[in-house]
GROMACS .gro file of C-alpha atoms in nm:
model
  337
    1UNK     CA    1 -10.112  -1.461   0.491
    2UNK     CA    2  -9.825  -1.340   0.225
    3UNK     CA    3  -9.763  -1.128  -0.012
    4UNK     CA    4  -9.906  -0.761   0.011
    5UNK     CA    5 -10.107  -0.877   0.297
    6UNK     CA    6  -9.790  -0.958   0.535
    7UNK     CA    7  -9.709  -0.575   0.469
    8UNK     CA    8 -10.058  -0.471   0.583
    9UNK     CA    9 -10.059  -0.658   0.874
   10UNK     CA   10  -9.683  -0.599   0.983
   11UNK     CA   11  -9.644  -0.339   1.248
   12UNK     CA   12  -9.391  -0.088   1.144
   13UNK     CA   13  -9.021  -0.084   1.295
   14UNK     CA   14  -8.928   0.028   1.621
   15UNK     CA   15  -8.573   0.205   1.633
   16UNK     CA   16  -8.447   0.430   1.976
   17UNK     CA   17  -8.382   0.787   1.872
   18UNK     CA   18  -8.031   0.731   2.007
   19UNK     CA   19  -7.985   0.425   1.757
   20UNK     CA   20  -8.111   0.651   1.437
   21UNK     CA   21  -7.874   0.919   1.532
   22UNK     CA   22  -7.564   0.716   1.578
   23UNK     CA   23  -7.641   0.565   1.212
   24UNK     CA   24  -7.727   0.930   1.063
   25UNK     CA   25  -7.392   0.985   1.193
   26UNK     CA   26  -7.190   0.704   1.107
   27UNK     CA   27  -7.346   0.692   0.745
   28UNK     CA   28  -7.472   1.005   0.634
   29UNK     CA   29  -7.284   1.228   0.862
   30UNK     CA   30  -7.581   1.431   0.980
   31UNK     CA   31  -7.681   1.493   1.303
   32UNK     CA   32  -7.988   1.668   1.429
   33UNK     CA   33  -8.345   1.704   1.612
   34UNK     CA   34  -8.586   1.374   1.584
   35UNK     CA   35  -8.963   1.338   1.521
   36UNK     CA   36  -9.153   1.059   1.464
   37UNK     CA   37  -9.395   1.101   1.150
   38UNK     CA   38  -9.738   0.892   1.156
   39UNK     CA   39  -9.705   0.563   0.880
   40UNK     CA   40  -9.907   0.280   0.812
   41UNK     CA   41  -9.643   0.067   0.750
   42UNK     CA   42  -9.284   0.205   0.779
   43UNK     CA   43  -9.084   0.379   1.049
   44UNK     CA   44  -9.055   0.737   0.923
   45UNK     CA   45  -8.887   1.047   1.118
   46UNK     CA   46  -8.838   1.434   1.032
   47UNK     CA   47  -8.459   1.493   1.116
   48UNK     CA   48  -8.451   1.875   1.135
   49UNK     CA   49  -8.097   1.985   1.113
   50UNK     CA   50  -7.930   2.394   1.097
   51UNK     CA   51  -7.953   2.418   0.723
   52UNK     CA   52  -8.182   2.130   0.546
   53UNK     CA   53  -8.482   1.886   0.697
   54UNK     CA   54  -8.458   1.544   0.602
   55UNK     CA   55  -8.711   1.238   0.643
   56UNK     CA   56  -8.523   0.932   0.734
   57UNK     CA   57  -8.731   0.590   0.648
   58UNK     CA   58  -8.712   0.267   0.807
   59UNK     CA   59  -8.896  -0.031   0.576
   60UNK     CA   60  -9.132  -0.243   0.676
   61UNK     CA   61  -8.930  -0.587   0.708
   62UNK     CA   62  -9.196  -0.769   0.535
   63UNK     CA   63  -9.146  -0.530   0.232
   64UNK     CA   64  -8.922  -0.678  -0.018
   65UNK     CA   65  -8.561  -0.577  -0.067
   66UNK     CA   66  -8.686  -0.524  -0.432
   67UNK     CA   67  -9.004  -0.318  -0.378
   68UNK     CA   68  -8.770  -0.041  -0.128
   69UNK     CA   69  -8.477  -0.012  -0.436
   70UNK     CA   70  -8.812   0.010  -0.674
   71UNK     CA   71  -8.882   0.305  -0.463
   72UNK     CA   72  -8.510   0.498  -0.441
   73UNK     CA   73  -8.493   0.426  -0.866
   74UNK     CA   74  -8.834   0.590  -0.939
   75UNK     CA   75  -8.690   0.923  -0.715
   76UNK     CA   76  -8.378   0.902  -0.900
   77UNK     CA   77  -8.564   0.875  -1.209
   78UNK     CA   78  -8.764   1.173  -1.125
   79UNK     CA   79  -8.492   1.373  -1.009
   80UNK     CA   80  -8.444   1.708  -1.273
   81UNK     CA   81  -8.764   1.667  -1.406
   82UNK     CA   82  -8.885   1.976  -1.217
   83UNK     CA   83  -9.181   1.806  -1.008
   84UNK     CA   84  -9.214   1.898  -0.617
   85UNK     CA   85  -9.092   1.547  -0.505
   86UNK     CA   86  -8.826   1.441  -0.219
   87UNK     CA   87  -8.480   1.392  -0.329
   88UNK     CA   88  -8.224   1.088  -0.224
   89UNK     CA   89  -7.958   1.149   0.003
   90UNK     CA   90  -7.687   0.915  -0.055
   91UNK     CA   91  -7.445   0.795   0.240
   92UNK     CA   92  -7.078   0.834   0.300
   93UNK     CA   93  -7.003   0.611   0.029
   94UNK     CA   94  -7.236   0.698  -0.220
   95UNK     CA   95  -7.512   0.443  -0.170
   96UNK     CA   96  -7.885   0.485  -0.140
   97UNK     CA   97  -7.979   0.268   0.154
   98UNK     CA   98  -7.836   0.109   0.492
   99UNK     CA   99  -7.897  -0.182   0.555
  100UNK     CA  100  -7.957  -0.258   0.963
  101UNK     CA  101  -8.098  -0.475   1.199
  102UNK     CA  102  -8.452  -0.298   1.231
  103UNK     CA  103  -8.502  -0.237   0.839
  104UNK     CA  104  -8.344  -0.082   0.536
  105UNK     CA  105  -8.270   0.268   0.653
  106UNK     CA  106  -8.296   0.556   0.369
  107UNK     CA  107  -8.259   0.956   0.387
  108UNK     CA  108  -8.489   1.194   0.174
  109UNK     CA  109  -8.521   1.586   0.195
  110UNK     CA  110  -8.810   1.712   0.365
  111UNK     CA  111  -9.039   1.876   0.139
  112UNK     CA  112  -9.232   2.225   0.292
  113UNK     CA  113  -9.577   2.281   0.285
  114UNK     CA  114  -9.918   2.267   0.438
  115UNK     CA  115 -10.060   1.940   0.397
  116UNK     CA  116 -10.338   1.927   0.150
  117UNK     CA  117 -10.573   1.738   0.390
  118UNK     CA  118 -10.600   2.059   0.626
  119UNK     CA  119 -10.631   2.340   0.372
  120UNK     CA  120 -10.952   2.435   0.205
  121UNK     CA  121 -11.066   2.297  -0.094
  122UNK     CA  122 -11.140   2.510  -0.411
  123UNK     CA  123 -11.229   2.390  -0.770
  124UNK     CA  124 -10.879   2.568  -0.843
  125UNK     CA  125 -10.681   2.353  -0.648
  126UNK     CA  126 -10.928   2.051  -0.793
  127UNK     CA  127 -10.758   2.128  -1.076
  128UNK     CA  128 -10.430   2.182  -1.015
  129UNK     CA  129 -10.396   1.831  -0.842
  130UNK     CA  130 -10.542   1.699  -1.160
  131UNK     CA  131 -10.277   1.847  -1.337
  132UNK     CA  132  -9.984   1.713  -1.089
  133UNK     CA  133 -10.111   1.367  -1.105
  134UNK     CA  134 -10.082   1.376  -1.453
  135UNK     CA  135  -9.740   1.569  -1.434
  136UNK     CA  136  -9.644   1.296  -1.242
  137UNK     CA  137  -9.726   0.994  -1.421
  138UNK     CA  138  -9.567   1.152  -1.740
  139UNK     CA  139  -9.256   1.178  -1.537
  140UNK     CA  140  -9.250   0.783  -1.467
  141UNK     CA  141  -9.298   0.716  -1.837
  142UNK     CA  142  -9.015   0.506  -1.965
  143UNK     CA  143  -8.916   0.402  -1.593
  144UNK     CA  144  -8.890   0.032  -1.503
  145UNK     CA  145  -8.748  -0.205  -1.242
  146UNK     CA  146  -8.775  -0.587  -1.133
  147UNK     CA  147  -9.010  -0.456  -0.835
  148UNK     CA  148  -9.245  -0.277  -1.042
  149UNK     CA  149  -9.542  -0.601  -1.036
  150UNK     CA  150  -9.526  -0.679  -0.690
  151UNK     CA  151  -9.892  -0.735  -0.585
  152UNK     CA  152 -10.006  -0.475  -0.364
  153UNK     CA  153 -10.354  -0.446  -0.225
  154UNK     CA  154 -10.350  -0.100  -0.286
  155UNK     CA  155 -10.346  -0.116  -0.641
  156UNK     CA  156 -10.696  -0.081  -0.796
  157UNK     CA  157 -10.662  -0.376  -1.030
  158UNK     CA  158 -10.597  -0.612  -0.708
  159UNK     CA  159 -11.001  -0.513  -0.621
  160UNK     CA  160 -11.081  -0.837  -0.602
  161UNK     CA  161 -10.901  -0.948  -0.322
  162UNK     CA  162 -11.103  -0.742  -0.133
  163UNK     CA  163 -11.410  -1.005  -0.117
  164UNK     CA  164 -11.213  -1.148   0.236
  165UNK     CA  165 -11.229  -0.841   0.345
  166UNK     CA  166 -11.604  -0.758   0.333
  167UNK     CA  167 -11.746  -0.898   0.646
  168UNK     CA  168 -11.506  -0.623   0.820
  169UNK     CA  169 -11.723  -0.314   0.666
  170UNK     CA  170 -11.922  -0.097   0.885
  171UNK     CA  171 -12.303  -0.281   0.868
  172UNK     CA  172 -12.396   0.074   0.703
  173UNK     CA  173 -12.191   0.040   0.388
  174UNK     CA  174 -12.193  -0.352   0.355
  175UNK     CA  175 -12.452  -0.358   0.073
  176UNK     CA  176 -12.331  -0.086  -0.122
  177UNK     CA  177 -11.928  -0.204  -0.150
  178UNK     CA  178 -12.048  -0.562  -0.214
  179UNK     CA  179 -12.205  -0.378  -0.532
  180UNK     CA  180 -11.929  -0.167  -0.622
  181UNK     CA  181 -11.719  -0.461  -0.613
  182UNK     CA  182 -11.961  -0.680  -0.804
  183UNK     CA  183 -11.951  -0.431  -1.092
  184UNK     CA  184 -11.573  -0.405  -1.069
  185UNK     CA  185 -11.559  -0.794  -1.150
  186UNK     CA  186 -11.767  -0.769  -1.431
  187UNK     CA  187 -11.770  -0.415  -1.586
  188UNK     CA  188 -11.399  -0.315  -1.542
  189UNK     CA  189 -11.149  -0.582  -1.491
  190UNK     CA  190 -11.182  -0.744  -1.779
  191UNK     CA  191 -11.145  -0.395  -1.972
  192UNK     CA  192 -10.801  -0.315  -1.771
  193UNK     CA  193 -10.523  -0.525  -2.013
  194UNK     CA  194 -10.611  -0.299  -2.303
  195UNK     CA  195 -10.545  -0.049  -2.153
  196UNK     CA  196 -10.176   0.178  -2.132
  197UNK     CA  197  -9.991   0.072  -1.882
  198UNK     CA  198  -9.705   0.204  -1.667
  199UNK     CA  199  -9.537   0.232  -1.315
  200UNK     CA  200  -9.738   0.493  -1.132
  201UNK     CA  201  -9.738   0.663  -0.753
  202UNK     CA  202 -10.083   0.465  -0.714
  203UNK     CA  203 -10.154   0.726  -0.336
  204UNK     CA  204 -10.174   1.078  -0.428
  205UNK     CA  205 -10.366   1.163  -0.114
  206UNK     CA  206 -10.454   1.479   0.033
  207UNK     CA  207 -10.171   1.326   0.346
  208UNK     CA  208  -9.927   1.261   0.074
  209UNK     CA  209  -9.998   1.571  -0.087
  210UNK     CA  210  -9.836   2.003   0.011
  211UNK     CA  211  -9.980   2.280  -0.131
  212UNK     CA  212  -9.798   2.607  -0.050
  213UNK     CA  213  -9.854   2.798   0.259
  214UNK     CA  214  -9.961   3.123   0.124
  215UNK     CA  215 -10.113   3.004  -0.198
  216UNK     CA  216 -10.345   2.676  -0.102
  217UNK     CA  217 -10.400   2.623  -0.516
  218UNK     CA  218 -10.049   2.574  -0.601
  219UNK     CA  219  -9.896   2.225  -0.566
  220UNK     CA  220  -9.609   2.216  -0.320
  221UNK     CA  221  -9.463   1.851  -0.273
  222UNK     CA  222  -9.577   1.538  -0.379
  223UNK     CA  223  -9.476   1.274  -0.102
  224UNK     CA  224  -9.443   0.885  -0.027
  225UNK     CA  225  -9.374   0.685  -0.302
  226UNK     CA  226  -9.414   0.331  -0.099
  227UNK     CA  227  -9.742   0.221  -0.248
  228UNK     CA  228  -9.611   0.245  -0.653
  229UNK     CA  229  -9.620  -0.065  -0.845
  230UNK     CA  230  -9.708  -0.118  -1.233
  231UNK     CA  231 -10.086  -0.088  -1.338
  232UNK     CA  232 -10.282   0.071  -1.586
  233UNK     CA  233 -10.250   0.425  -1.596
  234UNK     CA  234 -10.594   0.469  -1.536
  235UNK     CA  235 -10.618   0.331  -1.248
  236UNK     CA  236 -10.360   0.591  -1.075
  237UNK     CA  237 -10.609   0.872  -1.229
  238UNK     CA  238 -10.874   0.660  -1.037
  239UNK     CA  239 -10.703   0.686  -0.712
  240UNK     CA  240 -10.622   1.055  -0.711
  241UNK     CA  241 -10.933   1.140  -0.823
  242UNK     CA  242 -11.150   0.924  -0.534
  243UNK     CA  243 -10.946   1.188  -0.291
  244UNK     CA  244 -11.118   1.487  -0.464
  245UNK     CA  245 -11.449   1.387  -0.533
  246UNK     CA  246 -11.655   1.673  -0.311
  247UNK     CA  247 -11.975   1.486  -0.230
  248UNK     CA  248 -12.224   1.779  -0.248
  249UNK     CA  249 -12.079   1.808  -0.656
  250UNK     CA  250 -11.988   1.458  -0.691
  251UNK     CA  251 -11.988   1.467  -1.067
  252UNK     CA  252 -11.900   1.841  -1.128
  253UNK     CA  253 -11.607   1.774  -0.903
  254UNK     CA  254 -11.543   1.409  -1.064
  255UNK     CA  255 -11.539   1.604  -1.434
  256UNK     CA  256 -11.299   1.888  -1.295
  257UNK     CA  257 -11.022   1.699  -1.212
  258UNK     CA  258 -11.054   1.410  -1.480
  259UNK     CA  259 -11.040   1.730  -1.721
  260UNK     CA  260 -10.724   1.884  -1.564
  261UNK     CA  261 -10.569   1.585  -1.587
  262UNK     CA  262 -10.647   1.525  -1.944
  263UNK     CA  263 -10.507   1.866  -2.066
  264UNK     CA  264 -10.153   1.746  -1.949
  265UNK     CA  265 -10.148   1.362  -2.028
  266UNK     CA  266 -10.471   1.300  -2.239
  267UNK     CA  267 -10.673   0.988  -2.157
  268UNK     CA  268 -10.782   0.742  -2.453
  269UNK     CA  269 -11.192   0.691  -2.510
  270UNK     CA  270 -11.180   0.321  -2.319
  271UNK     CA  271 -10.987   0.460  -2.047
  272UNK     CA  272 -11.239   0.781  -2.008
  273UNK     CA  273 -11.497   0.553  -1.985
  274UNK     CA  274 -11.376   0.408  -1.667
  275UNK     CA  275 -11.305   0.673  -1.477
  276UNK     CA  276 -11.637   0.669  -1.248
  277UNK     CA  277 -11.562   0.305  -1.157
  278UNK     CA  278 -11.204   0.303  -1.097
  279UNK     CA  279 -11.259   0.598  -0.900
  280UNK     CA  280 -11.592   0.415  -0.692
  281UNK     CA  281 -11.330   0.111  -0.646
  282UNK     CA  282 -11.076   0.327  -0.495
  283UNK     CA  283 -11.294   0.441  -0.271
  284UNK     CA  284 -11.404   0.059  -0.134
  285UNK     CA  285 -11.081  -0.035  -0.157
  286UNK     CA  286 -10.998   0.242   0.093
  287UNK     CA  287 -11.328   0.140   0.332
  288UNK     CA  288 -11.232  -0.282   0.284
  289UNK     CA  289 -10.859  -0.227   0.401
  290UNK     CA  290 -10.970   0.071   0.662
  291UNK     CA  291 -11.221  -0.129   0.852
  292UNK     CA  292 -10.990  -0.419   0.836
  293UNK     CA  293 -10.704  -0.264   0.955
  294UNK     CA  294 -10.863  -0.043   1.256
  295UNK     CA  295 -10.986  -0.388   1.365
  296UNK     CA  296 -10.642  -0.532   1.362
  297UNK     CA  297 -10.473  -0.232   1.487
  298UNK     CA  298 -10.671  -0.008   1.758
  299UNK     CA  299 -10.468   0.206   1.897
  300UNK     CA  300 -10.352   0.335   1.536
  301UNK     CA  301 -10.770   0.318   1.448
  302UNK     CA  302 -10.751   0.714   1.396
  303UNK     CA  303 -10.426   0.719   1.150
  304UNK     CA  304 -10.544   0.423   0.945
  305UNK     CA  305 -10.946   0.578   0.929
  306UNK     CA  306 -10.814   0.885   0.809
  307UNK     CA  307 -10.991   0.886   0.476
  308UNK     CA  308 -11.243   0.694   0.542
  309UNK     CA  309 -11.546   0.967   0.612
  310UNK     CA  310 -11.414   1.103   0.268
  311UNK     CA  311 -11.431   0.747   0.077
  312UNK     CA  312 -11.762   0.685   0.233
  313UNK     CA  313 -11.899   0.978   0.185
  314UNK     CA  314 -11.789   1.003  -0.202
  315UNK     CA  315 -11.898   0.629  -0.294
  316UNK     CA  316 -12.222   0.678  -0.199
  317UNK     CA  317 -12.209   1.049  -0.403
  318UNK     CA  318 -12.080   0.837  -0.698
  319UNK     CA  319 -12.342   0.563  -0.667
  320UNK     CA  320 -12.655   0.824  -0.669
  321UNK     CA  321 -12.576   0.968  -0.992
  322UNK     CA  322 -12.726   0.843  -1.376
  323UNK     CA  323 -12.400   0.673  -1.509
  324UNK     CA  324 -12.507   0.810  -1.840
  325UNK     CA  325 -12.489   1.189  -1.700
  326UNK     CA  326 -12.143   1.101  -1.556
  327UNK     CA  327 -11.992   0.928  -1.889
  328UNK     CA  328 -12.193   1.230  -2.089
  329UNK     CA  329 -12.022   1.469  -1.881
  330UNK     CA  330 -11.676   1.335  -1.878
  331UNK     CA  331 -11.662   1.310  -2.291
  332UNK     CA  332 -11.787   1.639  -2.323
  333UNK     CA  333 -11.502   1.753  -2.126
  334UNK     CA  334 -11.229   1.596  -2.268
  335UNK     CA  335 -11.210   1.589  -2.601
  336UNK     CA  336 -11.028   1.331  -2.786
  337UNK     CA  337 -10.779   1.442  -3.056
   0.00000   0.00000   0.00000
């Protein structure tokens, strides 16, 4: 196993809470409360200090050296741009990162909010995330780095890897992924190198997602960065969008958000047209790795099945409706310039 799959089946650091404060001290000078944040694949911790709260990250140590620095640069790049995402603090010295025995070490600011996942949904909100997500990727525009095309699993263009994966699928859903993958292979890959394509977040997730405590609509933080690489921009629409597919109004819901989105970063007709799909194969690509990993990894099963009702739930949604209505639907509400 290598490559993106040594990061999926890596457990995350382990670091004493005495260790992490001596090196918050010695290198960033901070000192503070500790809490250890649920990750799938690094050690993160919410240092909550008298005046600012901070997350401090540990890498995975399969993660390369060049896929962590991809991570600081696209923050950096970010920063002024006036989106809702964490901001690097730099050491002592002025650097980004520690290096240390259990992993690269890095300090962001703690972003406030109530996570998305546990606030009510609302068409409203539906399209406000649309509109972030396409906020977002308009901020990366122009940004590159040598650890932009690493291979990640993740990434909705890597689908078929996922075949290995299969046998691991709940009995329930077996036919139906094997389908959606089937169609991915022959219906959207080969479509994907013409379209644009750019360094994206590639896991805006109602977990990696705030919205404000008083107003649930409004868009508070945007968080973890760690799953970015370079793709086609569609495909980072597709991802987003598999997270806010309601399954009672799978393609009112679908149409929503593809239509925020479009106001702020319009989508070209080829790209439109494979929305439903690269949506569908986020949403097996969340089941595939899911299943896998809860195998792998029981006593974590409830952290890494988090959003796997949802995927389920909105695949089979996707799958029932007339891909004419959908494709019908989606051009009549975005209009092309």
């Amino acid at each position: 196993m290598s490559g993106s799959e040594d990061l999926l089946a890596t457990r995350p650091p382990e670091v004493a809470e005495a260790e992490v404060g001596a090196l918050l001290a010695q290198h960033f000078g901070l000192a503070g409360s500790l809490t250890q944040l649920t990750s799938e694949r690094d050690l993160n911790l919410h240092l909550v200090t008298g005046a600012q709260g901070y997350v401090v990250k540990f890498a995975n140590r399969a993660e390369p050296r060049a896929v962590t620095d991809f991570q600081t640069a696209a923050l950096l790049h970010l920063a002024g741009k006036g989106l809702p995402v964490p901001q690097v603090i730099r050491t002592r010295s002025g650097a980004c990162e520690v290096e240390t025995a259990q992993g690269l070490m890095r300090v962001l600011t703690y972003l406030e909010g109530r996570p998305m996942h546990s606030a009510p949904a609302s068409p409203a909100r539906r399209g406000a995330m649309g509109e972030m997500a396409a906020r977002i990727s308009h901020g990366l525009q122009g940004f590159a780095h040598v650890g932009a095309d690493h291979v990640l699993q993740w990434d909705i263009r890597q689908a078929s890897r996922l075949r290995p994966l299969l046998p691991h699928v709940p009995q329930d859903m077996a036919a139906q992924c094997a389908a959606t993958l089937d169609r991915f292979d022959a219906e959207v890959a080969p479509h994907l190198a013409a379209c644009r394509w750019q360094v994206v977040h590639n896991d805006l997730n109602p977990h990696n997602v705030l919205v404000d405590a008083e107003n649930h609509d409004r868009i508070a933080g945007v968080l973890d960065f760690g799953d970015m690489v370079r793709t086609p921009l569609v495909c980072d629409l597709g991802v987003a969008a598999s997270y806010q597919v309601e399954p009672s109004a799978a393609l009112e819901s679908l149409v929503g958000f593809t239509a925020a989105y479009h106001r702020v970063l319009p989508l070209t007709p080829l790209e439109l047209s494979l929305v439903p799909d690269l949506t569908a194969t986020r949403m097996l690509t969340t089941i595939c790795i899911t299943s896998w990993r809860a195998a792998r990894y029981p006593e974590n099963s409830a952290y890494i099945l988090r959003n796997y009702p949802s995927a389920r739930d909105g695949l089979l949604a996707l799958a029932a409706l007339p891909r004419a209505d959908l494709l019908t639907a989606l051009t009549a509400a975005c209009p092309m310039e």
